[in-house]
Coordinates of C-alpha atoms and ligand atoms in Angstrom, one line a residue:
M1 CA -9.4 64.5 -4.0
T2 CA -12.7 62.8 -4.9
E3 CA -13.9 62.8 -8.5
A4 CA -16.7 65.3 -9.3
A5 CA -19.3 63.4 -11.2
S6 CA -22.8 62.2 -10.6
N7 CA -22.9 58.5 -10.0
P8 CA -25.7 56.3 -11.6
S9 CA -27.9 56.9 -8.6
G10 CA -27.6 60.6 -9.2
A11 CA -25.7 62.0 -6.3
F12 CA -24.1 65.3 -7.1
Y13 CA -20.6 64.9 -5.7
I14 CA -18.7 67.9 -4.5
R15 CA -14.9 68.0 -4.8
T16 CA -13.1 68.5 -1.6
L17 CA -9.4 69.2 -1.2
G18 CA -9.2 66.9 1.8
D19 CA -10.4 66.2 5.3
G20 CA -10.9 69.1 7.7
R21 CA -7.8 69.8 9.7
Y22 CA -8.6 72.9 11.7
P23 CA -11.5 73.1 14.2
S24 CA -14.0 75.7 13.2
P25 CA -13.9 78.8 15.4
L26 CA -17.7 79.3 15.0
P27 CA -19.7 79.1 18.2
C28 CA -22.1 76.9 16.3
E29 CA -24.4 74.2 17.7
A30 CA -25.7 73.1 14.3
F31 CA -22.7 72.2 12.1
V32 CA -23.7 70.5 8.9
S33 CA -22.4 67.0 8.5
E34 CA -21.2 65.7 5.1
D35 CA -24.1 63.2 4.8
D36 CA -26.8 65.9 5.2
V37 CA -28.5 66.0 1.8
V38 CA -31.4 67.5 -0.1
V39 CA -33.4 65.7 -2.7
L40 CA -33.1 67.5 -5.9
R41 CA -36.5 67.0 -7.4
P42 CA -39.3 66.6 -4.8
S43 CA -42.2 66.6 -7.3
F44 CA -43.1 62.9 -7.6
K45 CA -46.0 61.3 -9.3
L46 CA -48.4 59.6 -6.9
V47 CA -48.0 55.8 -6.8
R48 CA -50.8 53.3 -6.5
V49 CA -49.6 50.7 -4.0
S50 CA -50.7 47.7 -6.0
D51 CA -48.7 48.9 -9.1
T52 CA -45.5 49.6 -7.2
P53 CA -42.7 48.2 -9.3
S54 CA -39.6 46.6 -7.9
P55 CA -37.0 49.2 -7.1
P56 CA -34.7 50.0 -10.0
P57 CA -31.1 48.8 -9.8
N58 CA -29.7 52.0 -8.3
I59 CA -31.5 51.5 -5.1
T60 CA -29.0 49.4 -3.2
S61 CA -31.2 48.1 -0.4
P62 CA -33.9 45.6 -1.5
T63 CA -36.0 46.4 1.5
P64 CA -39.5 47.4 0.3
L65 CA -40.7 50.9 0.8
R66 CA -43.4 51.6 3.3
L67 CA -46.3 53.0 1.4
P68 CA -49.5 54.3 2.9
A69 CA -52.7 52.6 1.6
T70 CA -55.4 54.9 0.3
G71 CA -58.2 52.8 -1.2
P72 CA -60.0 49.6 -0.7
D73 CA -58.0 47.9 -3.5
S74 CA -54.7 48.8 -1.9
T75 CA -52.5 46.0 -0.8
P76 CA -51.0 46.2 2.7
S77 CA -47.6 47.9 2.8
P78 CA -44.9 45.3 2.6
A79 CA -43.0 47.3 5.2
T80 CA -45.5 46.3 7.9
N81 CA -43.6 43.1 8.5
G82 CA -41.4 44.9 11.1
S83 CA -38.5 45.7 8.9
Q84 CA -37.5 49.3 8.9
S85 CA -37.7 51.3 5.7
P86 CA -34.3 52.3 4.5
L87 CA -35.8 55.7 3.6
S88 CA -36.7 56.6 7.2
T89 CA -33.0 56.8 8.2
N90 CA -30.2 59.0 7.3
T91 CA -27.5 56.4 6.6
P92 CA -24.2 57.9 7.5
S93 CA -21.7 58.0 4.6
S94 CA -18.3 59.3 4.0
E95 CA -17.7 62.1 1.5
G96 CA -18.1 60.7 -2.0
S97 CA -20.6 58.0 -1.2
L98 CA -24.3 58.1 -1.4
A99 CA -26.5 59.0 1.6
L100 CA -30.1 58.2 1.4
P101 CA -32.4 61.1 2.3
R102 CA -34.4 61.0 5.4
I103 CA -37.7 61.1 3.6
I104 CA -38.6 60.4 0.1
P105 CA -42.2 61.7 -0.4
I106 CA -43.7 58.8 -2.3
R107 CA -47.4 58.8 -1.9
T108 CA -50.2 56.6 -3.3
S109 CA -52.8 56.5 -6.0
S110 CA -51.6 57.1 -9.5
P111 CA -51.0 54.6 -12.2
S112 CA -47.2 54.4 -12.1
P113 CA -44.3 56.0 -10.3
H114 CA -42.5 58.8 -12.0
P115 CA -39.0 57.5 -12.9
D116 CA -37.5 60.4 -10.8
A117 CA -39.2 59.0 -7.7
F118 CA -36.4 56.5 -7.4
A119 CA -33.5 58.2 -9.3
S120 CA -33.7 61.7 -7.9
P121 CA -30.3 63.0 -7.2
L122 CA -29.2 64.0 -3.8
V123 CA -27.3 67.2 -3.2
E124 CA -25.0 68.2 -0.3
K125 CA -26.4 70.7 2.2
A126 CA -24.5 74.0 2.6
G127 CA -23.6 75.5 6.0
P128 CA -20.8 75.6 8.5
R129 CA -18.6 72.5 8.9
A130 CA -17.0 71.6 12.3
A131 CA -13.6 71.0 10.7
L132 CA -12.0 73.4 8.2
Y133 CA -9.5 72.6 5.5
W134 CA -8.0 76.1 5.4
D135 CA -6.6 77.9 8.4
P136 CA -8.6 81.1 8.7
K137 CA -5.7 82.8 10.3
T138 CA -3.4 82.5 7.2
V139 CA -5.6 81.7 4.2
R140 CA -5.7 84.3 1.4
V141 CA -8.9 85.0 -0.4
A142 CA -9.8 86.6 -3.7
V143 CA -13.2 87.8 -5.0
V144 CA -14.3 88.7 -8.5
T145 CA -17.6 89.8 -10.1
C146 CA -18.0 89.0 -13.8
G147 CA -20.5 89.3 -16.6
G148 CA -23.5 91.7 -16.6
L149 CA -24.5 93.6 -13.5
C150 CA -27.3 92.3 -11.3
P151 CA -29.1 93.6 -8.2
G152 CA -27.4 92.1 -5.1
L153 CA -23.7 91.8 -6.2
N154 CA -22.6 94.2 -3.4
N155 CA -24.8 92.3 -0.9
V156 CA -23.1 89.0 -1.7
I157 CA -19.6 90.6 -1.4
R158 CA -20.6 92.1 2.0
G159 CA -22.1 88.8 3.3
L160 CA -18.9 87.0 2.2
V161 CA -16.5 89.5 3.7
N162 CA -18.3 89.9 7.0
T163 CA -18.7 86.2 7.5
L164 CA -15.0 85.5 6.7
W165 CA -13.8 88.4 8.9
Y166 CA -16.0 88.3 11.9
R167 CA -17.1 84.7 12.1
Y168 CA -13.8 83.0 11.0
G169 CA -11.1 85.7 11.6
V170 CA -9.9 85.7 7.9
Q171 CA -8.1 89.0 7.4
N172 CA -6.5 88.6 3.9
I173 CA -9.4 89.2 1.6
F174 CA -8.8 90.9 -1.8
G175 CA -11.2 92.1 -4.4
F176 CA -9.9 92.2 -8.0
K177 CA -11.6 94.7 -10.2
Y178 CA -13.4 94.2 -13.6
G179 CA -14.0 90.5 -13.6
Y180 CA -11.4 88.1 -14.8
E181 CA -9.4 91.1 -16.1
G182 CA -8.6 91.5 -12.4
L183 CA -6.8 88.2 -12.4
N184 CA -4.4 89.2 -15.1
P185 CA -1.4 91.1 -13.8
A186 CA -1.4 93.4 -16.9
T187 CA -4.8 94.8 -16.0
S188 CA -5.2 93.9 -12.3
I189 CA -6.5 96.4 -9.8
E190 CA -6.6 95.2 -6.2
V191 CA -9.2 96.4 -3.7
P192 CA -8.8 95.4 0.0
L193 CA -12.0 93.9 1.4
N194 CA -12.8 94.2 5.1
P195 CA -15.8 95.1 7.1
W196 CA -14.9 98.8 6.8
T197 CA -14.6 98.8 3.0
V198 CA -17.9 97.0 2.6
R199 CA -19.9 98.6 5.4
D200 CA -22.3 100.6 3.2
I201 CA -22.1 98.8 -0.1
H202 CA -25.4 96.9 0.4
N203 CA -27.2 100.2 -0.1
F204 CA -26.0 100.5 -3.7
G205 CA -26.7 98.7 -6.9
G206 CA -23.9 97.6 -9.3
S207 CA -20.7 96.0 -7.9
I208 CA -17.9 97.8 -6.1
L209 CA -15.6 95.4 -7.9
G210 CA -16.9 96.3 -11.4
S211 CA -17.3 93.6 -14.0
S212 CA -16.2 92.7 -17.5
R213 CA -16.9 90.3 -20.3
G214 CA -14.2 88.6 -22.4
P215 CA -11.8 85.7 -21.9
Q216 CA -8.5 85.7 -19.9
D217 CA -6.0 82.9 -20.2
P218 CA -6.5 80.4 -17.3
K219 CA -2.7 79.9 -17.2
I220 CA -2.1 83.6 -16.6
M221 CA -4.9 83.7 -14.0
A222 CA -3.5 80.5 -12.2
D223 CA 0.0 82.1 -12.3
F224 CA -1.4 85.3 -10.8
L225 CA -3.4 83.5 -8.0
S226 CA -0.4 81.3 -7.1
S227 CA 2.0 84.2 -7.1
K228 CA -0.2 85.9 -4.5
N229 CA -0.7 82.6 -2.6
I230 CA -4.5 82.9 -3.0
R231 CA -6.1 79.7 -1.7
I232 CA -9.8 80.6 -2.0
L233 CA -11.3 82.2 -5.1
F234 CA -15.0 83.4 -5.1
T235 CA -16.4 83.9 -8.6
I236 CA -19.7 85.8 -8.5
G237 CA -21.2 85.7 -12.0
G238 CA -23.3 83.8 -14.5
D239 CA -22.8 80.6 -16.4
G240 CA -19.9 82.1 -18.4
T241 CA -18.2 83.1 -15.2
Q242 CA -18.6 79.6 -13.7
K243 CA -17.2 78.1 -16.9
G244 CA -14.3 80.4 -16.4
A245 CA -14.0 79.4 -12.7
K246 CA -13.9 75.8 -13.8
S247 CA -11.1 76.4 -16.2
I248 CA -9.1 78.2 -13.5
F249 CA -9.7 75.3 -11.1
K250 CA -8.6 72.8 -13.8
E251 CA -5.4 74.7 -14.5
C252 CA -4.6 74.9 -10.8
E253 CA -5.3 71.3 -10.3
Q254 CA -3.1 70.3 -13.2
R255 CA -0.2 72.1 -11.7
G256 CA -0.9 70.7 -8.2
Y257 CA -1.8 74.1 -6.8
E258 CA -4.5 73.6 -4.1
I259 CA -7.3 76.1 -4.3
S260 CA -11.0 76.3 -3.3
V261 CA -12.9 77.8 -6.2
V262 CA -16.5 78.5 -5.1
G263 CA -19.0 80.2 -7.4
I264 CA -21.9 82.4 -6.3
P265 CA -24.2 82.1 -9.3
K266 CA -25.7 85.4 -10.6
T267 CA -28.5 85.4 -13.1
I268 CA -31.1 88.0 -13.0
D269 CA -33.0 85.8 -15.5
N270 CA -33.5 83.1 -12.8
D271 CA -32.6 80.4 -15.3
L272 CA -29.8 78.6 -13.4
A273 CA -30.2 74.8 -13.7
Y274 CA -31.5 72.9 -10.7
C275 CA -31.8 76.0 -8.4
D276 CA -35.1 77.4 -7.1
R277 CA -34.1 80.9 -7.4
T278 CA -31.1 83.2 -8.2
F279 CA -30.5 86.6 -6.6
G280 CA -31.7 89.7 -8.3
F281 CA -34.7 88.0 -9.9
E282 CA -37.3 89.1 -7.3
T283 CA -35.9 92.6 -7.3
A284 CA -36.2 92.7 -11.1
V285 CA -39.8 91.6 -11.0
A286 CA -40.6 94.3 -8.4
Q287 CA -38.6 97.0 -10.3
A288 CA -40.5 96.1 -13.5
Q289 CA -43.8 97.3 -11.9
P290 CA -43.4 101.1 -12.3
P291 CA -42.6 100.9 -16.0
L292 CA -45.5 98.5 -16.5
L293 CA -47.9 100.9 -14.7
A294 CA -46.5 103.8 -16.8
A295 CA -47.0 101.8 -20.1
H296 CA -50.5 100.9 -19.0
E297 CA -51.4 104.5 -18.4
E298 CA -49.9 105.6 -21.6
A299 CA -51.8 102.9 -23.5
R300 CA -55.1 103.8 -21.8
G301 CA -54.6 107.5 -22.4
A302 CA -54.9 107.3 -26.2
R303 CA -57.4 105.9 -28.6
N304 CA -56.2 102.4 -29.5
G305 CA -53.2 102.9 -27.3
I306 CA -50.5 100.3 -27.1
G307 CA -47.8 100.1 -24.4
I308 CA -44.8 97.9 -25.0
V309 CA -42.3 97.1 -22.2
K310 CA -39.2 95.1 -22.9
L311 CA -37.8 93.1 -19.9
M312 CA -34.6 91.1 -19.6
G313 CA -34.5 87.4 -20.3
R314 CA -32.2 86.2 -23.1
D315 CA -33.3 82.6 -23.2
S316 CA -35.8 82.3 -20.5
G317 CA -38.8 84.5 -19.8
F318 CA -39.2 84.2 -16.0
I319 CA -38.8 88.0 -15.3
A320 CA -41.4 88.9 -18.0
L321 CA -43.8 86.2 -16.8
H322 CA -43.6 87.0 -13.1
A323 CA -43.6 90.7 -13.7
S324 CA -46.8 90.3 -15.8
L325 CA -48.5 88.2 -13.3
G326 CA -47.5 90.7 -10.6
S327 CA -48.9 93.6 -12.7
G328 CA -52.3 92.1 -13.5
D329 CA -52.6 94.6 -16.4
V330 CA -50.6 92.8 -19.1
N331 CA -52.6 91.6 -22.0
L332 CA -49.9 90.1 -24.2
L333 CA -46.7 88.4 -23.1
L334 CA -44.0 87.4 -25.6
L335 CA -41.3 85.0 -24.3
P336 CA -38.2 83.4 -25.8
E337 CA -39.9 80.1 -25.1
M338 CA -42.8 81.0 -27.4
N339 CA -43.3 80.7 -31.2
F340 CA -45.5 83.6 -32.4
T341 CA -46.1 85.5 -35.6
M342 CA -46.5 89.2 -36.2
E343 CA -49.8 88.5 -37.7
Q344 CA -51.1 87.0 -34.5
I345 CA -50.0 90.1 -32.6
V346 CA -51.7 92.5 -35.0
D347 CA -54.9 90.4 -35.0
Y348 CA -55.0 90.4 -31.3
C349 CA -54.6 94.2 -31.0
V350 CA -57.3 94.7 -33.6
K351 CA -59.6 92.4 -31.8
R352 CA -59.1 94.3 -28.6
F353 CA -59.8 97.6 -30.4
T354 CA -62.9 96.4 -32.1
E355 CA -64.7 93.6 -30.3
P356 CA -67.0 94.6 -27.5
V357 CA -66.4 93.4 -24.0
R358 CA -68.6 90.4 -23.1
G359 CA -72.0 91.6 -21.9
M360 CA -71.2 95.3 -22.8
S361 CA -72.1 95.8 -26.4
N362 CA -71.0 99.5 -26.5
T363 CA -67.6 99.0 -24.8
V364 CA -64.4 97.9 -26.5
R365 CA -61.1 97.4 -24.6
D366 CA -59.3 100.2 -26.6
H367 CA -55.8 99.5 -25.4
V368 CA -53.2 96.7 -25.2
L369 CA -50.3 96.3 -22.8
I370 CA -47.5 94.1 -24.2
V371 CA -44.6 92.7 -22.3
V372 CA -41.8 91.3 -24.4
A373 CA -38.7 89.5 -23.1
E374 CA -35.5 90.4 -24.8
G375 CA -34.9 87.0 -26.3
A376 CA -38.4 86.6 -27.7
G377 CA -39.1 86.6 -31.4
Q378 CA -35.4 86.5 -32.4
N379 CA -36.5 84.6 -35.6
L380 CA -38.4 87.8 -36.5
C381 CA -36.1 90.6 -35.5
T382 CA -32.6 89.3 -36.1
P383 CA -31.2 90.0 -39.5
S384 CA -30.2 86.8 -41.4
G385 CA -26.5 86.1 -40.7
G386 CA -27.0 87.3 -37.1
L387 CA -25.5 90.1 -35.2
G388 CA -22.3 88.4 -34.2
R389 CA -21.1 87.7 -30.6
D390 CA -20.1 89.8 -27.7
K391 CA -16.6 89.6 -26.1
S392 CA -17.6 86.6 -24.1
G393 CA -18.9 84.7 -27.1
N394 CA -22.6 85.2 -26.3
Q395 CA -24.8 85.8 -29.4
V396 CA -25.9 89.4 -29.8
Y397 CA -29.6 89.5 -30.0
G398 CA -31.8 91.7 -32.2
D399 CA -33.8 94.4 -30.3
I400 CA -37.2 92.8 -30.3
G401 CA -38.8 95.8 -28.5
V402 CA -37.7 98.4 -31.1
W403 CA -38.6 96.1 -33.9
L404 CA -42.0 95.3 -32.5
K405 CA -42.9 98.9 -32.0
S406 CA -42.0 99.7 -35.6
E407 CA -43.5 96.6 -37.2
L408 CA -46.7 96.8 -35.2
G409 CA -47.1 100.5 -36.2
K410 CA -46.6 99.7 -39.9
Q411 CA -49.0 96.8 -39.9
L412 CA -51.8 98.6 -38.0
K413 CA -51.4 101.6 -40.4
A414 CA -51.7 99.2 -43.4
R415 CA -55.0 98.0 -41.9
G416 CA -56.1 101.6 -41.6
I417 CA -56.2 101.5 -37.8
E418 CA -55.5 104.7 -36.0
H419 CA -53.3 104.0 -32.9
S420 CA -50.6 105.2 -30.6
I421 CA -47.6 103.1 -29.5
K422 CA -45.4 103.9 -26.5
Y423 CA -42.3 101.8 -25.9
I424 CA -40.4 101.6 -22.6
D425 CA -37.1 99.7 -22.2
P426 CA -36.3 99.7 -18.4
S427 CA -33.7 96.9 -18.6
Y428 CA -30.6 98.7 -17.2
T429 CA -32.6 100.8 -14.7
I430 CA -33.9 97.5 -13.3
R431 CA -30.5 95.7 -13.4
A432 CA -28.7 98.5 -11.6
A433 CA -31.3 98.7 -8.8
V434 CA -30.7 98.1 -5.1
V435 CA -32.1 94.8 -4.0
N436 CA -35.4 94.5 -2.2
A437 CA -35.5 93.1 1.3
S438 CA -36.1 89.5 0.2
D439 CA -33.1 89.5 -2.2
A440 CA -31.0 91.3 0.5
A441 CA -31.7 88.4 2.9
F442 CA -31.0 85.9 0.2
T443 CA -27.7 87.4 -1.0
L444 CA -26.5 87.6 2.6
Q445 CA -27.1 83.9 3.1
L446 CA -25.5 83.1 -0.2
G447 CA -22.4 85.0 0.9
Q448 CA -22.4 83.1 4.2
A449 CA -22.9 79.7 2.6
A450 CA -20.0 80.4 0.1
A451 CA -17.7 81.3 3.0
H452 CA -18.5 78.1 4.9
C453 CA -18.1 76.0 1.8
A454 CA -14.7 77.4 0.7
L455 CA -13.2 77.2 4.2
A456 CA -14.2 73.6 4.4
G457 CA -12.0 72.9 1.4
K458 CA -14.9 72.4 -1.1
T459 CA -14.0 73.4 -4.7
D460 CA -15.2 73.4 -8.3
C461 CA -18.7 74.1 -7.0
I462 CA -21.3 76.7 -6.4
V463 CA -23.7 77.5 -3.7
G464 CA -27.4 77.7 -4.5
I465 CA -30.9 77.0 -3.2
V466 CA -32.8 73.8 -3.9
N467 CA -36.2 73.1 -2.3
G468 CA -35.7 76.0 0.0
L469 CA -32.4 74.8 1.3
F470 CA -28.9 76.1 0.7
V471 CA -26.8 73.5 -1.1
H472 CA -23.5 72.9 -2.9
L473 CA -23.7 71.9 -6.6
P474 CA -20.9 71.0 -8.9
I475 CA -20.1 73.7 -11.5
S476 CA -20.3 71.0 -14.2
R477 CA -23.9 70.3 -13.4
V478 CA -25.3 73.9 -13.2
I479 CA -23.8 74.8 -16.6
E480 CA -25.4 71.8 -18.3
F481 CA -28.6 73.6 -19.3
R482 CA -30.8 76.6 -18.5
K483 CA -34.2 76.5 -16.9
K484 CA -37.0 77.6 -19.2
V485 CA -40.6 78.7 -18.7
D486 CA -42.9 75.7 -19.0
L487 CA -45.7 76.9 -21.2
R488 CA -47.9 74.1 -19.9
G489 CA -46.9 74.8 -16.3
P490 CA -49.1 76.3 -13.7
T491 CA -47.4 79.8 -13.6
F492 CA -47.8 80.4 -17.3
Q493 CA -51.3 79.0 -17.3
A494 CA -52.2 81.3 -14.5
F495 CA -51.1 84.2 -16.7
L496 CA -53.2 82.9 -19.6
D497 CA -56.2 82.6 -17.3
A498 CA -55.7 86.1 -15.8
S499 CA -55.0 87.9 -19.1
G500 CA -57.2 86.1 -21.6
M501 CA -54.2 86.0 -24.0
P502 CA -55.0 83.6 -26.9
I503 CA -53.6 80.2 -26.1
D504 CA -52.6 79.6 -29.7
M505 CA -50.0 82.4 -29.4
A506 CA -48.3 80.3 -26.7
R507 CA -46.8 77.5 -28.8
Q508 CA -43.4 76.2 -27.6
S509 CA -40.6 77.9 -29.6
E510 CA -38.0 76.0 -31.6
H511 CA -35.6 78.9 -31.1
K512 CA -32.3 77.7 -29.7
S513 CA -29.9 79.7 -27.6
A514 CA -26.3 80.0 -28.4
E515 CA -25.5 77.4 -25.8
Q516 CA -27.7 74.9 -27.5
D517 CA -26.2 75.4 -31.0
Ligands
ATP601 N1 -16.6 78.7 -21.7 C1 -15.9 79.6 -20.9 N2 -14.7 79.3 -20.5 C2 -14.0 80.1 -19.7 N3 -14.3 81.4 -19.5 C3 -15.5 81.8 -19.9 C4 -16.4 80.9 -20.6 N4 -17.5 81.6 -20.9 C5 -17.4 82.8 -20.4 N5 -16.2 83.0 -19.8 C6 -15.7 84.2 -19.1 O1 -16.5 84.5 -18.0 C7 -16.7 85.9 -17.9 C8 -18.1 86.2 -17.8 O2 -18.8 85.6 -18.9 P1 -20.1 86.2 -19.6 O3 -19.7 87.6 -20.1 O4 -20.6 85.2 -20.5 O5 -21.1 86.5 -18.4 P2 -21.9 85.5 -17.4 O6 -21.0 85.1 -16.3 O7 -22.5 84.4 -18.3 O8 -23.0 86.5 -16.9 P3 -24.3 87.1 -17.6 O9 -25.4 86.2 -17.1 O10 -24.4 88.5 -17.2 O11 -24.1 87.0 -19.1 C9 -16.0 86.5 -19.1 O12 -14.7 87.0 -18.7 C10 -15.8 85.4 -20.0 O13 -14.8 85.5 -20.9
F6P602 O1 -25.8 94.6 -22.0 P1 -25.0 93.6 -21.4 O2 -24.1 94.1 -20.3 O3 -24.2 92.8 -22.4 O4 -25.9 92.5 -20.6 C1 -27.1 92.0 -21.1 C2 -27.5 90.7 -20.7 O5 -27.2 90.4 -19.3 C3 -28.3 89.7 -18.8 O6 -28.9 90.5 -17.9 C4 -27.8 88.5 -17.9 O7 -27.0 89.0 -16.9 C5 -29.2 89.3 -19.9 O8 -30.5 89.1 -19.6 C6 -28.9 90.4 -20.9 O9 -29.0 89.9 -22.2

């Protein structure tokens, strides 16, 4: 088994149980080879040719890069001497060694190259392999869904099961109910999974396998899996779930029990490290629109009306940001990434109630639509000493929506301002929704990618999407950190431009999530 670690040049190695030993039954003309890779970060600074530094040590070949010249002061590309750029080829490599990407998009004309331009990690492409490690005819497969619900869980299960069954001929697929509780014999409930049992499930929210929070002993789970001769385990869940998957894999590895543990990451908050997108997020953004419209109408229907909508997002405000951009009516957006005060919020509401619209001296805006992400303003709404932790060890957060409604009401009253506040919390309505078409297509492909990955003998990894391509990523890397909204980034700036929200309310927060403690 190869070691799962990133090497100094940044490749994200995926563990494999061994070489493929069974020919794939797929009638496929486009098998993915092991040296097919995706560059993790494609966003490079432009490089002025004359300032191009020598390659850093992790680039093994000293052959200079071919760089297009853009200005009169450019020097000719050193690669015009006939030598071929190492970056124009896809050097074959064995599993566990570094393959150079076909293209590294280095362009010209900025002062110095971004360090990532040379050190960008490469990740393995997902997809069907020509040779399989597990025999589809005999392999036994388990599936669990853990953590909070999310639109698309059933779609992933259906994509997995149908691919395994129809494409590979796997007929021993078992769901275990209520998350990791299902892998403990004391609480286990088995659900046979086949095309018949999953035929309609994509039309429903939730998970047919249910879910749970709270730890289970990895030793007990490993005993359970080995007692049933399960050789492939799919863990559909968030970062906690993938940490659990890792602990199961480690326990199995220690006792020499071969198993492919493949995660399908679920976070409605879209904060999974390295990945472009996670399933359920787009659906959540779309599902947030009706409550936003309702809150807007309620706010406009009263003198000095305020509508507040709370959306999910414990540590990252992507749902709130994208839903607000999509709505076009949101005036104030409060994210976990932001540091704001109650005084700023009250001042802004008062300003909208009293200052005339530019060029219209008799017209005031008379209403405010506020979107608040659940993790925002925790320094304001959580009692000192905190609210403890849930069964899985996640910090319980104060209810910023309820607190904001009450506090804003009190402070406006204290300033003698007549007002009306309506508060909507659609969090669970959104989370239990059926996926939209885009997420349905995405979840289907994630299920397919996970099936290909596991049958090839990959393990201790997840499937995700990077730069628009499905890839394998080591579990250890995706649990390293969470993506956050960049308040200086183009999406948040687009919201500021569109809403006119004061920029001084958008200072970066110092608030740390439980995982950063
Ligand atoms: N560090 C860990 N090691 C082992 N197991 C863990 C770890 N963290 C969480 N788990 C287990 O994984 C399962 C799901 O975890 P959790 O409740 O944190 O949800 P999650 O997967 O992070 O999803 P969500 O994004 O909905 O919170 C639980 O059974 C939990 O005990
Ligand atoms: O109410 P529950 O089930 O604990 O889940 C709430 C959490 O789940 C998430 O949706 C992540 O899945 C968070 O945004 C939210 O805080």
